[in-house]
CSV table of C-alpha atoms and ligand atoms in Angstrom, one decimal:
chain,number,residue,atom,x,y,z
A,1,MET,CA,-1.8,-36.0,8.6
A,2,LYS,CA,-2.3,-33.2,11.1
A,3,ILE,CA,0.5,-32.1,13.0
A,4,LYS,CA,0.0,-30.3,16.4
A,5,VAL,CA,1.7,-27.2,17.7
A,6,LEU,CA,2.5,-26.6,21.2
A,7,ASP,CA,3.6,-22.9,21.5
A,8,THR,CA,6.1,-22.1,24.5
A,9,THR,CA,6.6,-18.5,23.6
A,10,LEU,CA,5.2,-17.5,26.9
A,11,ARG,CA,7.5,-20.1,28.9
A,12,ASP,CA,10.7,-21.0,27.0
A,13,GLY,CA,10.4,-17.8,24.7
A,14,GLU,CA,10.0,-15.7,27.9
A,15,GLN,CA,13.4,-17.2,29.1
A,16,THR,CA,15.0,-15.2,26.4
A,17,PRO,CA,17.8,-13.2,28.1
A,18,GLY,CA,16.3,-9.7,29.0
A,19,VAL,CA,12.7,-10.6,28.3
A,20,SER,CA,9.8,-10.3,30.6
A,21,LEU,CA,6.2,-9.9,29.7
A,22,THR,CA,3.4,-8.2,31.9
A,23,PRO,CA,0.4,-10.2,32.5
A,24,LEU,CA,-1.4,-7.9,30.0
A,25,GLU,CA,1.3,-8.7,27.3
A,26,LYS,CA,1.0,-12.4,28.0
A,27,LEU,CA,-2.8,-12.4,27.7
A,28,ARG,CA,-2.7,-10.6,24.5
A,29,ILE,CA,-0.3,-13.0,23.1
A,30,ALA,CA,-2.1,-16.1,24.3
A,31,ASN,CA,-5.4,-14.6,22.7
A,32,LYS,CA,-3.7,-14.4,19.4
A,33,LEU,CA,-2.1,-17.8,19.7
A,34,ASP,CA,-5.5,-19.3,20.4
A,35,GLU,CA,-7.0,-17.4,17.5
A,36,ILE,CA,-4.4,-18.4,15.0
A,37,GLY,CA,-5.1,-22.0,15.8
A,38,VAL,CA,-2.3,-23.3,18.2
A,39,ASP,CA,-3.4,-26.6,19.8
A,40,TYR,CA,-1.5,-26.2,23.1
A,41,ILE,CA,-0.3,-23.2,24.9
A,42,GLU,CA,2.5,-23.4,27.6
A,43,ALA,CA,1.3,-20.3,29.4
A,44,GLY,CA,4.3,-20.1,31.8
A,45,SER,CA,5.9,-21.9,34.8
A,46,ALA,CA,3.5,-21.7,37.9
A,47,ILE,CA,6.4,-22.0,40.4
A,48,THR,CA,8.2,-18.9,39.2
A,49,SER,CA,6.3,-16.2,41.0
A,50,GLU,CA,3.1,-14.7,42.2
A,51,GLY,CA,2.7,-12.5,39.2
A,52,GLU,CA,3.4,-15.5,36.8
A,53,ARG,CA,0.7,-17.4,38.4
A,54,GLU,CA,-1.7,-14.4,38.1
A,55,SER,CA,-1.1,-14.4,34.4
A,56,ILE,CA,-1.3,-18.0,33.8
A,57,LYS,CA,-4.7,-18.0,35.8
A,58,GLU,CA,-5.8,-15.2,33.4
A,59,VAL,CA,-5.1,-17.2,30.4
A,60,THR,CA,-6.9,-20.2,31.8
A,61,GLN,CA,-10.0,-18.3,32.5
A,62,GLN,CA,-10.4,-17.2,28.9
A,63,GLY,CA,-12.0,-20.6,27.8
A,64,PHE,CA,-9.7,-20.9,24.8
A,65,ASN,CA,-10.0,-23.8,22.4
A,66,ALA,CA,-6.2,-24.5,22.9
A,67,GLU,CA,-5.2,-26.6,25.9
A,68,ILE,CA,-3.4,-24.5,28.5
A,69,LEU,CA,-0.4,-25.8,30.1
A,70,SER,CA,2.3,-24.9,32.8
A,71,PHE,CA,5.7,-26.0,32.8
A,72,SER,CA,6.5,-28.2,35.9
A,73,ARG,CA,9.4,-29.9,37.5
A,74,PRO,CA,8.7,-33.5,38.8
A,75,LEU,CA,8.0,-32.1,42.4
A,76,THR,CA,4.8,-31.7,44.3
A,77,ILE,CA,5.3,-28.1,45.1
A,78,ASP,CA,5.5,-27.3,41.4
A,79,ILE,CA,2.4,-29.4,40.6
A,80,ASP,CA,0.5,-28.0,43.4
A,81,TYR,CA,1.2,-24.4,41.9
A,82,CYS,CA,0.0,-25.6,38.5
A,83,LEU,CA,-3.3,-26.9,40.1
A,84,ASP,CA,-3.7,-23.4,41.7
A,85,CYS,CA,-3.6,-22.0,38.2
A,86,ASP,CA,-6.3,-24.2,36.9
A,87,VAL,CA,-4.3,-25.3,33.8
A,88,GLU,CA,-5.6,-28.4,32.0
A,89,GLY,CA,-2.2,-30.0,31.7
A,90,VAL,CA,1.5,-29.9,32.6
A,91,ASN,CA,4.6,-30.0,30.6
A,92,LEU,CA,6.3,-32.3,33.2
A,93,VAL,CA,10.1,-32.0,32.4
A,94,VAL,CA,12.3,-34.7,33.7
A,95,PRO,CA,16.0,-34.8,32.9
A,96,THR,CA,17.3,-38.0,31.5
A,97,SER,CA,20.9,-37.7,30.7
A,98,ASP,CA,23.5,-39.0,32.9
A,99,LEU,CA,25.0,-35.6,32.9
A,100,HIS,CA,21.8,-33.9,34.1
A,101,ILE,CA,20.9,-36.8,36.5
A,102,SER,CA,24.2,-36.9,38.3
A,103,ASP,CA,25.6,-33.4,38.0
A,104,LYS,CA,22.4,-31.4,38.3
A,105,LEU,CA,20.2,-33.6,40.3
A,106,LYS,CA,22.9,-35.7,42.2
A,107,MET,CA,20.7,-38.8,41.8
A,108,THR,CA,21.0,-42.2,40.3
A,109,ARG,CA,18.7,-43.3,37.3
A,110,GLU,CA,16.6,-45.5,39.6
A,111,GLU,CA,15.9,-42.5,41.8
A,112,LEU,CA,15.1,-40.5,38.7
A,113,ILE,CA,12.6,-43.2,37.5
A,114,ASP,CA,10.8,-42.9,41.0
A,115,LEU,CA,10.8,-39.3,41.0
A,116,SER,CA,9.1,-39.2,37.4
A,117,ASN,CA,6.6,-42.0,38.2
A,118,ASN,CA,5.5,-40.2,41.5
A,119,ALA,CA,5.1,-37.0,39.8
A,120,VAL,CA,3.1,-38.5,36.8
A,121,ASP,CA,0.9,-40.3,39.5
A,122,TYR,CA,0.4,-37.1,41.4
A,123,CYS,CA,-0.5,-35.2,38.3
A,124,LYS,CA,-3.0,-37.9,37.2
A,125,ASP,CA,-4.5,-38.3,40.7
A,126,HIS,CA,-5.3,-34.5,40.4
A,127,GLY,CA,-6.8,-34.7,36.9
A,128,LEU,CA,-4.0,-33.1,34.9
A,129,THR,CA,-3.1,-34.1,31.3
A,130,VAL,CA,0.5,-34.8,31.4
A,131,GLU,CA,3.2,-34.3,28.4
A,132,LEU,CA,6.1,-36.1,29.9
A,133,SER,CA,9.1,-34.2,28.5
A,134,ALA,CA,12.6,-35.8,28.7
A,135,GLU,CA,15.1,-32.9,29.1
A,136,ASP,CA,18.4,-33.5,27.4
A,137,ALA,CA,16.9,-36.5,25.7
A,138,SER,CA,19.2,-36.2,22.7
A,139,ARG,CA,22.2,-36.8,25.0
A,140,SER,CA,20.5,-39.7,27.0
A,141,ASP,CA,21.1,-43.4,26.9
A,142,ILE,CA,18.3,-44.6,24.6
A,143,SER,CA,17.3,-47.7,26.5
A,144,PHE,CA,17.0,-45.6,29.7
A,145,LEU,CA,15.0,-43.0,28.0
A,146,LYS,CA,12.7,-45.6,26.8
A,147,SER,CA,12.2,-47.0,30.2
A,148,VAL,CA,11.4,-43.6,31.8
A,149,TYR,CA,8.8,-43.0,29.1
A,150,GLN,CA,7.3,-46.6,29.4
A,151,ASN,CA,7.2,-46.2,33.3
A,152,GLY,CA,5.5,-42.9,32.8
A,153,ILE,CA,3.0,-44.2,30.3
A,154,GLU,CA,2.0,-46.9,32.7
A,155,CYS,CA,1.5,-44.2,35.4
A,156,GLY,CA,-0.9,-42.4,32.9
A,157,ALA,CA,1.2,-39.9,31.0
A,158,ASP,CA,-0.8,-38.8,28.0
A,159,ARG,CA,1.9,-37.6,25.7
A,160,ILE,CA,5.7,-38.0,25.7
A,161,CYS,CA,8.3,-35.2,24.4
A,162,LEU,CA,11.8,-35.5,23.4
A,163,CYS,CA,13.9,-32.3,24.1
A,164,ASP,CA,17.1,-31.5,22.3
A,165,THR,CA,17.9,-29.2,25.1
A,166,VAL,CA,21.3,-27.9,23.7
A,167,GLY,CA,20.4,-28.3,20.1
A,168,ILE,CA,23.0,-31.0,19.1
A,169,LEU,CA,20.7,-33.0,16.9
A,170,THR,CA,21.3,-32.9,13.1
A,171,PRO,CA,18.3,-33.7,10.7
A,172,ASP,CA,19.8,-37.2,10.3
A,173,SER,CA,20.1,-37.9,14.1
A,174,SER,CA,16.7,-36.4,14.8
A,175,PHE,CA,15.1,-38.7,12.3
A,176,GLU,CA,16.8,-41.5,13.8
A,177,LEU,CA,16.1,-40.7,17.5
A,178,PHE,CA,12.3,-40.1,16.8
A,179,SER,CA,12.0,-43.3,14.9
A,180,ASN,CA,12.5,-45.1,18.2
A,181,PHE,CA,9.2,-44.2,19.4
A,182,LYS,CA,7.0,-45.2,16.7
A,183,ASP,CA,5.5,-48.1,18.6
A,184,PHE,CA,4.7,-46.1,21.7
A,185,LYS,CA,1.0,-45.7,21.9
A,186,VAL,CA,1.0,-42.1,22.9
A,187,PRO,CA,1.5,-38.9,20.8
A,188,VAL,CA,5.2,-37.9,20.6
A,189,SER,CA,6.3,-34.2,20.7
A,190,ALA,CA,9.6,-32.6,19.5
A,191,HIS,CA,11.2,-29.9,21.5
A,192,CYS,CA,14.4,-28.4,19.6
A,193,HIS,CA,16.7,-25.7,20.2
A,194,ASN,CA,18.5,-23.6,17.7
A,195,ASP,CA,22.2,-23.5,19.0
A,196,PHE,CA,23.5,-24.7,15.5
A,197,GLY,CA,20.8,-23.1,13.5
A,198,LEU,CA,19.1,-26.5,13.0
A,199,ALA,CA,16.0,-26.3,15.1
A,200,VAL,CA,13.5,-26.1,12.3
A,201,ALA,CA,15.2,-28.7,10.3
A,202,ASN,CA,15.6,-31.1,13.1
A,203,THR,CA,11.8,-30.6,14.0
A,204,LEU,CA,10.7,-31.3,10.4
A,205,SER,CA,13.1,-34.5,10.5
A,206,ALA,CA,11.5,-35.5,14.0
A,207,ILE,CA,8.0,-35.2,12.1
A,208,LYS,CA,9.1,-37.6,9.4
A,209,GLY,CA,10.5,-39.9,12.1
A,210,GLY,CA,7.2,-40.0,13.9
A,211,ALA,CA,6.5,-36.9,15.9
A,212,THR,CA,3.1,-35.6,15.7
A,213,THR,CA,3.4,-32.5,17.8
A,214,PHE,CA,6.1,-29.8,17.9
A,215,HIS,CA,7.0,-27.2,20.3
A,216,SER,CA,8.1,-23.7,18.9
A,217,THR,CA,8.0,-20.0,19.8
A,218,ILE,CA,7.0,-17.1,17.8
A,219,ASN,CA,10.0,-15.7,15.9
A,220,GLY,CA,12.2,-18.4,17.4
A,221,ILE,CA,12.9,-16.6,20.6
A,222,GLY,CA,14.2,-18.5,23.5
A,223,GLU,CA,17.3,-19.1,25.6
A,224,ARG,CA,20.6,-18.8,23.9
A,225,ALA,CA,20.0,-19.1,20.2
A,226,GLY,CA,16.2,-19.8,20.8
A,227,ASN,CA,13.7,-22.5,20.0
A,228,THR,CA,12.2,-23.8,16.8
A,229,SER,CA,10.6,-20.9,15.1
A,230,PHE,CA,6.8,-21.3,14.8
A,231,GLU,CA,6.5,-19.5,11.5
A,232,GLU,CA,9.2,-21.2,9.8
A,233,CYS,CA,8.1,-24.6,10.9
A,234,VAL,CA,4.6,-24.0,10.1
A,235,VAL,CA,5.1,-22.5,6.6
A,236,SER,CA,7.5,-25.3,5.8
A,237,ILE,CA,5.0,-28.1,6.8
A,238,ASP,CA,2.4,-26.4,4.6
A,239,ARG,CA,4.6,-25.7,1.7
A,240,LEU,CA,7.3,-28.2,1.5
A,241,PHE,CA,5.5,-31.4,2.9
A,242,SER,CA,2.5,-32.7,1.0
A,243,GLN,CA,1.7,-35.4,3.6
A,244,PHE,CA,1.4,-33.1,6.8
A,245,THR,CA,-0.8,-30.1,7.7
A,246,THR,CA,-1.4,-28.0,10.7
A,247,ASN,CA,-4.4,-26.1,12.1
A,248,ILE,CA,-2.6,-22.8,11.9
A,249,LYS,CA,-4.2,-19.9,9.9
A,250,ILE,CA,-1.1,-19.1,8.1
A,251,ASN,CA,-2.2,-15.7,6.8
A,252,GLU,CA,-2.1,-14.2,10.4
A,253,ILE,CA,1.3,-15.4,11.1
A,254,TYR,CA,2.9,-12.0,10.3
A,255,ASP,CA,0.6,-10.2,12.7
A,256,ILE,CA,1.6,-12.4,15.7
A,257,SER,CA,5.2,-12.3,14.7
A,258,LYS,CA,4.9,-8.4,15.0
A,259,LEU,CA,3.0,-8.7,18.2
A,260,VAL,CA,5.7,-10.9,19.8
A,261,ALA,CA,8.6,-8.7,18.6
A,262,ARG,CA,6.9,-5.6,19.9
A,263,SER,CA,6.0,-7.0,23.3
A,264,THR,CA,9.2,-8.6,23.9
A,265,GLY,CA,11.5,-5.8,22.4
A,266,VAL,CA,13.3,-8.7,20.6
A,267,TYR,CA,13.5,-7.3,17.0
A,268,ILE,CA,13.5,-9.7,14.0
A,269,GLN,CA,16.7,-9.9,11.9
A,270,PRO,CA,15.9,-8.4,8.3
A,271,ASN,CA,16.8,-11.6,6.5
A,272,LYS,CA,14.8,-14.0,8.8
A,273,ALA,CA,12.5,-16.5,6.7
A,274,ILE,CA,8.9,-15.6,6.4
A,275,VAL,CA,8.7,-12.7,8.9
A,276,GLY,CA,12.0,-10.8,8.3
A,277,GLU,CA,11.6,-7.2,6.8
A,278,ASN,CA,13.4,-8.4,3.6
A,279,ALA,CA,11.7,-11.8,3.2
A,280,PHE,CA,9.5,-10.5,0.3
A,281,ALA,CA,11.7,-7.4,-0.7
A,282,HIS,CA,13.3,-7.0,-4.0
A,283,GLU,CA,15.9,-4.6,-5.2
A,284,SER,CA,17.6,-6.2,-8.1
A,285,GLY,CA,16.4,-5.1,-11.4
A,286,ILE,CA,16.3,-8.6,-13.0
A,287,HIS,CA,14.3,-10.0,-10.1
A,288,SER,CA,11.9,-7.1,-10.0
A,289,ASP,CA,11.3,-7.2,-13.7
A,290,ALA,CA,10.6,-11.0,-13.5
A,291,ILE,CA,8.4,-10.8,-10.4
A,292,ILE,CA,6.1,-8.3,-12.1
A,293,LYS,CA,5.7,-10.6,-14.9
A,294,ASN,CA,5.3,-13.7,-12.8
A,295,SER,CA,6.0,-13.6,-9.1
A,296,ALA,CA,6.8,-17.4,-9.0
A,297,THR,CA,10.0,-16.6,-10.7
A,298,TYR,CA,11.8,-15.4,-7.6
A,299,GLU,CA,9.3,-16.1,-4.8
A,300,PRO,CA,8.6,-19.6,-3.4
A,301,MET,CA,5.3,-18.5,-2.0
A,302,THR,CA,3.3,-15.2,-2.3
A,303,PRO,CA,3.8,-12.7,0.6
A,304,GLU,CA,-0.1,-12.6,1.0
A,305,LEU,CA,0.0,-16.2,2.1
A,306,VAL,CA,1.6,-15.2,5.3
A,307,GLY,CA,-0.3,-12.0,5.6
A,308,ARG,CA,2.3,-9.7,4.0
A,309,LYS,CA,2.9,-7.6,1.0
A,310,ARG,CA,5.7,-7.6,-1.7
A,311,LYS,CA,8.1,-4.6,-1.5
A,312,PHE,CA,10.3,-3.1,-4.2
A,313,VAL,CA,13.3,-1.4,-2.5
A,314,ILE,CA,14.9,1.7,-4.2
A,315,GLY,CA,18.6,1.2,-4.7
A,316,LYS,CA,21.6,0.8,-7.2
A,317,HIS,CA,20.5,-2.8,-8.1
A,318,MET,CA,17.1,-1.7,-9.0
A,319,GLY,CA,15.9,-1.7,-12.7
A,320,THR,CA,13.4,0.6,-14.3
A,321,HIS,CA,10.5,-1.7,-13.8
A,322,GLY,CA,10.7,-1.9,-10.0
A,323,LEU,CA,11.3,1.9,-10.0
A,324,ASP,CA,8.2,2.7,-12.0
A,325,ASN,CA,6.3,0.5,-9.8
A,326,ARG,CA,7.4,2.4,-6.5
A,327,LEU,CA,6.9,5.8,-8.4
A,328,LYS,CA,3.2,4.9,-9.2
A,329,GLU,CA,2.9,3.8,-5.5
A,330,LEU,CA,3.9,7.3,-4.6
A,331,GLY,CA,1.3,8.7,-7.2
A,332,LEU,CA,4.1,9.7,-9.7
A,333,HIS,CA,3.6,9.0,-13.3
A,334,VAL,CA,6.5,9.5,-15.6
A,335,ASN,CA,7.4,8.7,-19.2
A,336,LYS,CA,10.2,6.3,-20.4
A,337,THR,CA,12.8,9.1,-20.8
A,338,GLN,CA,12.1,10.6,-17.3
A,339,LEU,CA,12.0,7.2,-15.8
A,340,GLN,CA,15.6,6.5,-17.1
A,341,HIS,CA,16.8,9.7,-15.9
A,342,ILE,CA,15.4,9.2,-12.4
A,343,CYS,CA,16.9,5.7,-12.5
A,344,ASN,CA,20.5,7.2,-13.3
A,345,ASP,CA,20.2,9.8,-10.5
A,346,ILE,CA,19.3,7.1,-8.0
A,347,LYS,CA,22.2,4.9,-9.0
A,348,ASN,CA,24.5,8.0,-8.6
A,349,LEU,CA,23.3,8.6,-5.1
A,350,ALA,CA,23.4,4.8,-4.3
A,351,ASP,CA,27.1,4.7,-5.4
A,352,LYS,CA,27.9,7.2,-2.9
A,353,GLY,CA,26.9,4.7,-0.3
A,354,LYS,CA,23.5,6.3,0.6
A,355,THR,CA,20.4,4.4,1.3
A,356,VAL,CA,17.6,5.9,-1.0
A,357,THR,CA,14.5,6.9,0.9
A,358,ASP,CA,11.1,7.9,-0.6
A,359,VAL,CA,11.7,11.7,0.1
A,360,ASP,CA,15.0,11.3,-1.9
A,361,LEU,CA,13.1,9.6,-4.7
A,362,GLN,CA,10.5,12.3,-4.5
A,363,ALA,CA,13.1,15.0,-4.7
A,364,ILE,CA,15.0,13.3,-7.6
A,365,ALA,CA,11.6,12.9,-9.4
A,366,ASP,CA,10.5,16.4,-8.7
A,367,ASN,CA,13.8,17.7,-10.1
A,368,VAL,CA,13.4,15.5,-13.4
A,369,LEU,CA,9.8,16.5,-13.7
A,370,GLU,CA,10.5,20.1,-12.9
A,371,ILE,CA,8.0,20.2,-10.2
A,372,ASN,CA,8.2,22.8,-7.5
A,373,HIS,CA,6.4,21.6,-4.5
A,374,GLU,CA,5.9,23.8,-1.7
A,375,ASP,CA,6.2,21.8,1.6
A,376,ARG,CA,3.1,22.3,3.8
A,377,ILE,CA,4.9,22.1,7.0
A,378,LYS,CA,7.8,24.1,7.8
A,379,LEU,CA,9.7,23.8,11.2
A,380,ASP,CA,10.4,27.2,12.5
A,381,GLU,CA,11.7,26.7,16.0
A,382,LEU,CA,12.7,23.7,18.1
A,383,THR,CA,13.8,23.9,21.8
A,384,ILE,CA,14.7,21.1,23.9
A,385,VAL,CA,15.3,20.9,27.8
A,386,SER,CA,17.1,17.7,28.9
A,387,GLY,CA,19.3,16.4,31.6
A,388,ASN,CA,19.5,14.0,34.4
A,389,LYS,CA,17.1,15.6,36.7
A,390,VAL,CA,14.3,16.9,34.3
A,391,MET,CA,11.8,15.2,32.3
A,392,PRO,CA,13.0,15.7,28.5
A,393,THR,CA,10.8,18.5,27.2
A,394,ALA,CA,10.4,20.0,23.8
A,395,SER,CA,8.5,23.0,22.4
A,396,VAL,CA,8.0,23.5,18.6
A,397,LYS,CA,6.9,26.3,16.4
A,398,ILE,CA,5.8,25.1,12.9
A,399,ILE,CA,4.3,26.9,9.9
A,400,PHE,CA,1.4,24.7,8.7
A,401,ASP,CA,-0.1,26.0,5.4
A,402,GLY,CA,1.2,29.6,6.5
A,403,ASP,CA,-0.2,29.6,9.9
A,404,GLU,CA,2.0,29.7,13.0
A,405,VAL,CA,1.3,26.8,15.3
A,406,LEU,CA,3.1,26.2,18.7
A,407,ASN,CA,3.1,23.1,20.8
A,408,ALA,CA,5.1,21.2,23.5
A,409,GLY,CA,5.7,17.5,24.5
A,410,VAL,CA,7.5,15.4,26.8
A,411,GLY,CA,9.1,12.1,26.3
A,412,LEU,CA,11.6,9.3,27.5
A,413,GLY,CA,14.5,11.1,25.8
A,414,PRO,CA,14.8,14.3,23.8
A,415,VAL,CA,14.1,12.7,20.6
A,416,ASP,CA,11.0,11.2,21.8
A,417,ALA,CA,9.9,14.5,23.5
A,418,ALA,CA,10.4,16.3,20.1
A,419,ILE,CA,8.5,13.8,18.1
A,420,ASN,CA,5.6,13.9,20.8
A,421,ALA,CA,5.4,17.6,20.5
A,422,LEU,CA,5.0,17.4,16.8
A,423,LYS,CA,2.6,14.4,17.0
A,424,SER,CA,0.0,16.2,19.0
A,425,LEU,CA,-0.4,18.8,16.1
A,426,ASP,CA,-3.4,18.2,13.7
A,427,ALA,CA,-1.2,17.8,10.7
A,428,PHE,CA,0.6,14.9,12.3
A,429,SER,CA,-2.4,13.2,14.0
A,430,ASP,CA,-3.0,10.0,12.1
A,431,VAL,CA,0.8,9.5,11.1
A,432,ASP,CA,2.6,6.6,12.9
A,433,LEU,CA,6.3,6.3,13.2
A,434,ILE,CA,6.9,2.5,12.3
A,435,GLU,CA,10.6,2.6,12.1
A,436,TYR,CA,13.5,4.7,13.5
A,437,HIS,CA,17.1,3.9,12.5
A,438,VAL,CA,20.3,6.0,13.6
A,439,ASP,CA,23.6,5.8,12.1
A,440,ALA,CA,26.6,7.7,12.9
A,441,ILE,CA,28.4,8.6,9.6
A,442,THR,CA,31.7,9.2,11.0
A,443,GLY,CA,33.5,8.1,14.2
A,444,GLY,CA,33.5,10.5,17.0
A,445,THR,CA,30.9,12.5,19.0
A,446,ASP,CA,31.1,15.3,16.4
A,447,ALA,CA,29.9,12.8,13.7
A,448,PHE,CA,27.1,13.6,11.3
A,449,ILE,CA,24.0,11.6,12.3
A,450,ASP,CA,22.0,10.0,9.6
A,451,VAL,CA,18.4,9.4,10.8
A,452,ILE,CA,16.2,7.2,8.5
A,453,ILE,CA,12.6,6.8,9.6
A,454,LYS,CA,9.4,5.1,8.1
A,455,LEU,CA,6.0,6.7,8.7
A,456,GLN,CA,2.7,5.4,8.1
A,457,LYS,CA,-0.7,7.0,7.3
A,458,GLY,CA,-3.5,4.6,6.5
A,459,ASP,CA,-2.0,2.0,4.3
A,460,LYS,CA,0.7,4.3,2.8
A,461,VAL,CA,4.2,3.9,4.1
A,462,VAL,CA,7.1,6.3,3.3
A,463,SER,CA,10.7,6.6,4.4
A,464,ALA,CA,12.5,9.8,4.9
A,465,ARG,CA,15.9,11.0,6.2
A,466,GLY,CA,17.5,13.8,8.2
A,467,THR,CA,21.2,14.2,8.3
A,468,GLU,CA,22.7,16.7,10.8
A,469,PRO,CA,25.6,16.9,13.5
A,470,ASP,CA,22.6,17.0,16.0
A,471,ILE,CA,20.5,13.8,16.5
A,472,ILE,CA,17.4,15.7,17.7
A,473,ASN,CA,17.5,18.1,14.7
A,474,ALA,CA,18.1,15.1,12.3
A,475,SER,CA,15.2,13.1,13.8
A,476,VAL,CA,12.9,16.0,13.6
A,477,LYS,CA,13.9,17.0,10.1
A,478,ALA,CA,13.3,13.4,8.8
A,479,TYR,CA,9.8,13.3,10.6
A,480,VAL,CA,8.7,16.6,9.0
A,481,ALA,CA,10.1,15.7,5.5
A,482,GLY,CA,8.2,12.3,5.9
A,483,VAL,CA,4.9,14.0,6.9
A,484,ASN,CA,5.2,16.4,3.9
A,485,ARG,CA,5.6,13.6,1.7
A,486,LEU,CA,2.4,11.9,3.1
A,487,LEU,CA,0.4,15.4,3.0
A,488,ARG,CA,1.2,15.6,-0.7
A,489,ASP,CA,-1.2,12.8,-1.6
B,1,LIG,MN1,13.5,-25.6,26.0
């Protein structure tokens, strides 16, 4: 059976504290959502602002396959704004718990039913598809909840949705709640929140209980602890349930996850399922060795399934197999004795509490193989001007293959300015900085700063570090070391 997906990244997801998206960012995300096969896109809440309406309109004009909806309260003013935006449907949200009805709306249950019916009528009179969403459904009196829906359906509501607004369902109670609506003649959706970390589990139970659509956001962003995470839910349905499928192109999941993380600035925890940095990373020697023999031993799915690549991490738990793999990826071929020697040196470094970067690995390998690499780029001079009234500006002098090259750059801060000054030089042109991580090794402002970065050139990714008392020098040192590593291939 096909389960449909309503994506609310652009509405509930944008309600993540501190997040607001520009119309262009919203359009980019909507484009990708449509491409990946989402069935419904909740593009925003039309009442919010003029800018919000502009971006919803922009989305409705694209002629997407997905049905475009706006959030709406059961009020004519909200619905009129939705109509202005040319959406096909509304997510009409009606609070149904006594707590919400009396404390928030200061109404009686009877008044609430009238409000809901009138709103559905008004929407249907104006040609809108209506998903009637009961807010706080999981804390509502079940017979009253049913009567709100029955009334709404008689007025023409096309679908109904149960919202676990504060995330208090459990997989058992979710199954039970949704089982109550099996005989309803319209599709039922589940809208779950993640306050107890159960949103995905509750959504899966809702589906087993009879829901045929679920609401989710990319990376699970949303108010408080967020919403049901799109990627976890879709992949679970695909991999763990044989009786259900979705229309989602699973191998594009990682792309859309990265796009949303970049646009919202809400970064993904490394151990997050499916899309986290470590979801397909292995350090342990026993695991790496087995995975090279047969990846199913320690992976429940291949990384390629969701558009990713497996990663072996260098560290003290790694064995010679994983290490040999990483060395080969860096273009280094070693014999058994050399491999063992490199492995020991890495474990020694890791035992001192250090993260081992590719540049460290290269240095260790060079040492063991007795190779003397001449770095092609040497930083000769770096000058920074920064303060509260000037735009941070950097000038650099580097020696590249023996030639002196000068350049300057500006940036949001001194580190950004220094990196920009380097980036406009030829040697750095097609190198992208994809990760930047800073740690103060000791306490005070005189601490040594450890900067670890990841650089990408084509499909090659290397990590590098710089450790200095000065954060700008440390950053530049790491950057130059990484580029030297990339230039070696
Ligand atoms: Mn919500």
